[in-house]
Amino acid sequence: MSKKVLVVDDEKLIVKGIKFSLEQDGMEVDVAYDGEEALEYAANNEYDIILLDIMLPKLSGMEVCQQIREYSNVPIIMLTAKGDDMDKILGLEYGADDYITKPFNILEVKARMKAILRRLEPKKEESKARIIESGDMQVDCESRRVYIQGKEIRLTAKEFEVLELLIQNPNKVYSRESLLNLVWGADYPGDVRTVDVHIRRLREKVEKNPGEPRYVHTKWGIGYYFCVE
């Protein structure tokens, strides 16, 4: 089945080029040129992935990403013309799964997209339980949903992947470098601060008191692990 993609950028030549290239790969592509239009498309369609520029008319890419995250965990890759690390981290703060700095090579864009989509594909050979329960938490690996005391907790794709890895291997401590490699891939250009951002956001969603976590713990000087206390 072909993948459905939403491309959001106010530079029409960039949109045209991305759309053409993705369609050559058999993908179905919708396009939007401002933040409000992007939200309308996202609310009325189901996408496999969204490419979202940060600098947009009407609503910024950050605002669009934040609003989409209120109801969907669709993978979002931010496109930014700025090379500043803070912009990249802020993109992840608002729920983005990855970022690409302009100018970019379309081959890099497609490689990043395929890497994310590949990690989201169900692993047919996976022998681990598809529904994992630990304490008050239930993780459905098939539907990629998380519940605490029966209430669904909305996670981004990367937040879910971090939690899934940790809960499937309770008490195993993963270094930040290991998590970056296992969840984002060995070719991911970001650094370990990406892991810290996602762990903090994950705790804010699943912990009653993020400062005193019940589920996702820190092994100081080493990394992170899952354990119900």
mmCIF file of C-alpha atoms in Angstrom:
data_model
loop_
_atom_site.group_PDB
_atom_site.id
_atom_site.type_symbol
_atom_site.label_atom_id
_atom_site.label_comp_id
_atom_site.label_asym_id
_atom_site.label_seq_id
_atom_site.Cartn_x
_atom_site.Cartn_y
_atom_site.Cartn_z
ATOM 1 C CA MET A 1 0.000 0.000 0.000
ATOM 2 C CA SER A 2 1.362 3.414 -0.940
ATOM 3 C CA LYS A 3 2.231 5.860 1.820
ATOM 4 C CA LYS A 4 0.327 9.099 2.195
ATOM 5 C CA VAL A 5 2.411 12.210 2.898
ATOM 6 C CA LEU A 6 1.598 15.825 3.723
ATOM 7 C CA VAL A 7 4.226 18.359 2.605
ATOM 8 C CA VAL A 8 3.956 21.819 4.177
ATOM 9 C CA ASP A 9 6.147 24.701 2.977
ATOM 10 C CA ASP A 10 5.442 28.211 1.681
ATOM 11 C CA GLU A 11 8.187 27.905 -0.946
ATOM 12 C CA LYS A 12 6.254 26.476 -3.881
ATOM 13 C CA LEU A 13 9.313 25.381 -5.835
ATOM 14 C CA ILE A 14 10.510 23.299 -2.895
ATOM 15 C CA VAL A 15 7.052 21.772 -2.478
ATOM 16 C CA LYS A 16 6.852 21.003 -6.189
ATOM 17 C CA GLY A 17 10.233 19.270 -6.151
ATOM 18 C CA ILE A 18 9.485 17.180 -3.064
ATOM 19 C CA LYS A 19 6.033 16.235 -4.337
ATOM 20 C CA PHE A 20 7.366 15.133 -7.703
ATOM 21 C CA SER A 21 10.148 13.055 -6.174
ATOM 22 C CA LEU A 22 7.881 11.323 -3.638
ATOM 23 C CA GLU A 23 5.249 10.582 -6.256
ATOM 24 C CA GLN A 24 7.982 8.988 -8.383
ATOM 25 C CA ASP A 25 8.420 6.578 -5.469
ATOM 26 C CA GLY A 26 4.717 5.751 -5.538
ATOM 27 C CA MET A 27 3.659 7.900 -2.596
ATOM 28 C CA GLU A 28 0.426 9.871 -2.421
ATOM 29 C CA VAL A 29 1.214 13.513 -1.626
ATOM 30 C CA ASP A 30 -0.933 16.394 -0.375
ATOM 31 C CA VAL A 31 0.553 19.888 -0.101
ATOM 32 C CA ALA A 32 -0.146 22.938 2.031
ATOM 33 C CA TYR A 33 1.454 26.381 1.923
ATOM 34 C CA ASP A 34 0.587 27.874 5.324
ATOM 35 C CA GLY A 35 -0.027 26.731 8.882
ATOM 36 C CA GLU A 36 -3.805 26.967 8.838
ATOM 37 C CA GLU A 37 -4.068 24.973 5.624
ATOM 38 C CA ALA A 38 -1.732 22.350 7.085
ATOM 39 C CA LEU A 39 -3.932 21.922 10.162
ATOM 40 C CA GLU A 40 -7.012 21.549 7.996
ATOM 41 C CA TYR A 41 -5.377 18.817 5.917
ATOM 42 C CA ALA A 42 -4.033 17.025 9.010
ATOM 43 C CA ALA A 43 -7.422 17.075 10.739
ATOM 44 C CA ASN A 44 -9.321 15.699 7.741
ATOM 45 C CA ASN A 45 -6.882 13.073 6.467
ATOM 46 C CA GLU A 46 -4.764 10.232 7.786
ATOM 47 C CA TYR A 47 -1.106 10.555 6.847
ATOM 48 C CA ASP A 48 1.776 8.160 7.277
ATOM 49 C CA ILE A 49 4.218 11.056 7.690
ATOM 50 C CA ILE A 50 4.292 14.873 7.539
ATOM 51 C CA LEU A 51 7.110 17.118 6.263
ATOM 52 C CA LEU A 52 6.623 20.453 7.995
ATOM 53 C CA ASP A 53 8.546 23.688 7.470
ATOM 54 C CA ILE A 54 9.159 25.779 10.583
ATOM 55 C CA MET A 55 8.745 29.216 8.977
ATOM 56 C CA LEU A 56 5.171 29.399 7.663
ATOM 57 C CA PRO A 57 2.543 32.123 7.126
ATOM 58 C CA LYS A 58 -0.442 32.380 9.523
ATOM 59 C CA LEU A 59 0.812 29.714 11.950
ATOM 60 C CA SER A 60 4.409 28.623 12.459
ATOM 61 C CA GLY A 61 5.480 25.036 11.947
ATOM 62 C CA MET A 62 6.051 24.787 15.717
ATOM 63 C CA GLU A 63 2.432 25.790 16.394
ATOM 64 C CA VAL A 64 1.151 23.384 13.747
ATOM 65 C CA CYS A 65 3.211 20.540 15.193
ATOM 66 C CA GLN A 66 2.010 21.288 18.713
ATOM 67 C CA GLN A 67 -1.647 21.310 17.671
ATOM 68 C CA ILE A 68 -1.349 18.090 15.666
ATOM 69 C CA ARG A 69 0.222 16.417 18.690
ATOM 70 C CA GLU A 70 -2.957 17.085 20.673
ATOM 71 C CA TYR A 71 -4.734 14.334 18.726
ATOM 72 C CA SER A 72 -2.213 12.422 16.588
ATOM 73 C CA ASN A 73 1.174 10.737 16.845
ATOM 74 C CA VAL A 74 1.800 10.798 13.083
ATOM 75 C CA PRO A 75 5.567 11.077 12.434
ATOM 76 C CA ILE A 76 6.598 14.681 11.736
ATOM 77 C CA ILE A 77 9.885 15.778 10.170
ATOM 78 C CA MET A 78 10.596 19.494 10.568
ATOM 79 C CA LEU A 79 12.236 21.390 7.707
ATOM 80 C CA THR A 80 14.257 24.389 8.834
ATOM 81 C CA ALA A 81 16.418 26.946 7.066
ATOM 82 C CA LYS A 82 18.138 27.712 10.352
ATOM 83 C CA GLY A 83 21.156 25.749 11.457
ATOM 84 C CA ASP A 84 20.940 26.792 15.093
ATOM 85 C CA ASP A 85 20.855 23.827 17.489
ATOM 86 C CA MET A 86 18.201 25.514 19.633
ATOM 87 C CA ASP A 87 15.752 25.570 16.721
ATOM 88 C CA LYS A 88 16.297 21.852 16.224
ATOM 89 C CA ILE A 89 15.796 21.062 19.903
ATOM 90 C CA LEU A 90 12.708 23.285 20.024
ATOM 91 C CA GLY A 91 11.285 21.347 17.101
ATOM 92 C CA LEU A 92 11.672 18.156 19.108
ATOM 93 C CA GLU A 93 10.223 19.887 22.181
ATOM 94 C CA TYR A 94 7.008 20.530 20.274
ATOM 95 C CA GLY A 95 6.714 16.868 19.317
ATOM 96 C CA ALA A 96 8.649 16.520 16.066
ATOM 97 C CA ASP A 97 10.327 13.177 15.400
ATOM 98 C CA ASP A 98 13.203 14.439 13.264
ATOM 99 C CA TYR A 99 14.506 17.560 11.533
ATOM 100 C CA ILE A 100 16.305 18.364 8.301
ATOM 101 C CA THR A 101 18.159 21.610 7.704
ATOM 102 C CA LYS A 102 17.801 23.448 4.381
ATOM 103 C CA PRO A 103 19.230 23.311 1.820
ATOM 104 C CA PHE A 104 18.810 19.548 1.719
ATOM 105 C CA ASN A 105 19.240 16.749 -0.759
ATOM 106 C CA ILE A 106 15.931 15.076 -1.627
ATOM 107 C CA LEU A 107 17.677 11.713 -1.296
ATOM 108 C CA GLU A 108 18.402 12.541 2.351
ATOM 109 C CA VAL A 109 14.758 13.506 2.894
ATOM 110 C CA LYS A 110 13.546 10.219 1.438
ATOM 111 C CA ALA A 111 16.123 8.232 3.402
ATOM 112 C CA ARG A 112 14.982 9.816 6.680
ATOM 113 C CA MET A 113 11.326 9.239 5.807
ATOM 114 C CA LYS A 114 11.924 5.610 4.922
ATOM 115 C CA ALA A 115 13.923 5.052 8.116
ATOM 116 C CA ILE A 116 11.034 6.333 10.243
ATOM 117 C CA LEU A 117 8.386 4.438 8.289
ATOM 118 C CA ARG A 118 10.435 1.245 8.395
ATOM 119 C CA ARG A 119 10.696 1.419 12.182
ATOM 120 C CA LEU A 120 6.930 1.854 12.385
ATOM 121 C CA GLU A 121 6.189 -1.252 10.320
ATOM 122 C CA PRO A 122 4.998 -4.209 12.424
ATOM 123 C CA LYS A 123 7.818 -6.709 12.882
ATOM 124 C CA LYS A 124 6.294 -10.000 11.778
ATOM 125 C CA GLU A 125 9.093 -12.006 13.262
ATOM 126 C CA GLU A 126 8.878 -10.281 16.620
ATOM 127 C CA SER A 127 8.344 -12.820 19.360
ATOM 128 C CA LYS A 128 7.792 -10.407 22.233
ATOM 129 C CA ALA A 129 4.291 -9.864 23.622
ATOM 130 C CA ARG A 130 2.244 -7.354 21.659
ATOM 131 C CA ILE A 131 0.510 -6.072 24.787
ATOM 132 C CA ILE A 132 2.727 -5.344 27.775
ATOM 133 C CA GLU A 133 1.379 -4.543 31.238
ATOM 134 C CA SER A 134 3.506 -3.113 34.011
ATOM 135 C CA GLY A 135 1.941 -1.606 37.100
ATOM 136 C CA ASP A 136 -0.897 0.665 35.974
ATOM 137 C CA MET A 137 0.582 0.980 32.483
ATOM 138 C CA GLN A 138 -0.510 -0.989 29.439
ATOM 139 C CA VAL A 139 1.404 -0.713 26.153
ATOM 140 C CA ASP A 140 -0.238 -2.059 22.994
ATOM 141 C CA CYS A 141 2.653 -2.584 20.581
ATOM 142 C CA GLU A 142 0.325 -3.429 17.699
ATOM 143 C CA SER A 143 -1.792 -0.260 17.780
ATOM 144 C CA ARG A 144 1.075 1.756 19.333
ATOM 145 C CA ARG A 145 -1.120 3.037 22.141
ATOM 146 C CA VAL A 146 -0.340 3.555 25.807
ATOM 147 C CA TYR A 147 -2.817 3.484 28.689
ATOM 148 C CA ILE A 148 -2.370 4.333 32.353
ATOM 149 C CA GLN A 149 -5.226 3.289 34.646
ATOM 150 C CA GLY A 150 -7.314 2.815 31.494
ATOM 151 C CA LYS A 151 -6.720 6.363 30.225
ATOM 152 C CA GLU A 152 -4.961 6.699 26.870
ATOM 153 C CA ILE A 153 -1.741 8.698 26.904
ATOM 154 C CA ARG A 154 -0.889 10.330 23.580
ATOM 155 C CA LEU A 155 2.753 9.834 22.604
ATOM 156 C CA THR A 156 4.687 10.847 19.525
ATOM 157 C CA ALA A 157 6.171 8.087 17.369
ATOM 158 C CA LYS A 158 9.621 8.488 18.879
ATOM 159 C CA GLU A 159 8.327 8.765 22.462
ATOM 160 C CA PHE A 160 6.475 5.496 21.918
ATOM 161 C CA GLU A 161 9.542 3.781 20.469
ATOM 162 C CA VAL A 162 11.666 4.836 23.455
ATOM 163 C CA LEU A 163 9.025 3.590 25.907
ATOM 164 C CA GLU A 164 8.466 0.357 23.972
ATOM 165 C CA LEU A 165 12.178 -0.458 24.031
ATOM 166 C CA LEU A 166 12.499 0.283 27.737
ATOM 167 C CA ILE A 167 9.351 -1.560 28.873
ATOM 168 C CA GLN A 168 10.243 -4.634 26.798
ATOM 169 C CA ASN A 169 13.567 -4.769 28.650
ATOM 170 C CA PRO A 170 12.730 -3.826 32.259
ATOM 171 C CA ASN A 171 15.620 -2.919 34.563
ATOM 172 C CA LYS A 172 18.064 -2.873 31.654
ATOM 173 C CA VAL A 173 19.957 0.417 31.638
ATOM 174 C CA TYR A 174 20.457 1.986 28.215
ATOM 175 C CA SER A 175 23.031 4.690 27.699
ATOM 176 C CA ARG A 176 21.917 7.816 25.839
ATOM 177 C CA GLU A 177 24.172 6.758 22.962
ATOM 178 C CA SER A 178 22.542 3.306 22.821
ATOM 179 C CA LEU A 179 19.029 4.775 22.808
ATOM 180 C CA LEU A 180 19.987 7.217 20.058
ATOM 181 C CA ASN A 181 21.379 4.387 17.950
ATOM 182 C CA LEU A 182 18.524 1.929 18.572
ATOM 183 C CA VAL A 183 15.594 4.347 18.213
ATOM 184 C CA TRP A 184 16.887 6.967 15.768
ATOM 185 C CA GLY A 185 19.360 4.812 13.865
ATOM 186 C CA ALA A 186 23.120 4.814 13.508
ATOM 187 C CA ASP A 187 22.972 7.358 10.679
ATOM 188 C CA TYR A 188 20.978 9.928 12.669
ATOM 189 C CA PRO A 189 22.911 13.228 12.593
ATOM 190 C CA GLY A 190 21.665 14.565 15.941
ATOM 191 C CA ASP A 191 23.313 14.119 19.323
ATOM 192 C CA VAL A 192 22.341 12.616 22.681
ATOM 193 C CA ARG A 193 20.467 15.762 23.741
ATOM 194 C CA THR A 194 17.706 14.446 21.476
ATOM 195 C CA VAL A 195 17.334 11.476 23.850
ATOM 196 C CA ASP A 196 17.180 13.742 26.902
ATOM 197 C CA VAL A 197 14.449 15.871 25.302
ATOM 198 C CA HIS A 198 12.318 12.824 24.489
ATOM 199 C CA ILE A 199 12.815 11.240 27.918
ATOM 200 C CA ARG A 200 11.713 14.483 29.576
ATOM 201 C CA ARG A 201 8.651 14.767 27.323
ATOM 202 C CA LEU A 202 7.813 11.103 27.912
ATOM 203 C CA ARG A 203 7.994 11.589 31.674
ATOM 204 C CA GLU A 204 5.784 14.651 31.490
ATOM 205 C CA LYS A 205 3.113 12.464 29.886
ATOM 206 C CA VAL A 206 3.343 9.192 31.814
ATOM 207 C CA GLU A 207 4.527 10.266 35.262
ATOM 208 C CA LYS A 208 2.363 11.944 37.904
ATOM 209 C CA ASN A 209 5.502 13.616 39.206
ATOM 210 C CA PRO A 210 8.218 13.772 36.516
ATOM 211 C CA GLY A 211 10.738 14.812 39.152
ATOM 212 C CA GLU A 212 10.143 11.538 41.003
ATOM 213 C CA PRO A 213 9.402 9.068 38.199
ATOM 214 C CA ARG A 214 7.621 5.798 38.796
ATOM 215 C CA TYR A 215 8.303 4.213 35.404
ATOM 216 C CA VAL A 216 11.213 5.782 33.500
ATOM 217 C CA HIS A 217 14.222 6.147 35.738
ATOM 218 C CA THR A 218 17.701 7.609 35.441
ATOM 219 C CA LYS A 219 20.830 5.681 36.347
ATOM 220 C CA TRP A 220 23.021 8.661 37.047
ATOM 221 C CA GLY A 221 26.097 8.805 34.881
ATOM 222 C CA ILE A 222 24.945 5.822 32.796
ATOM 223 C CA GLY A 223 21.517 6.213 31.190
ATOM 224 C CA TYR A 224 17.825 5.337 31.493
ATOM 225 C CA TYR A 225 15.779 2.262 32.385
ATOM 226 C CA PHE A 226 12.176 1.155 33.024
ATOM 227 C CA CYS A 227 11.083 -0.117 36.410
ATOM 228 C CA VAL A 228 7.755 0.208 38.252
ATOM 229 C CA GLU A 229 8.154 1.499 41.792
#
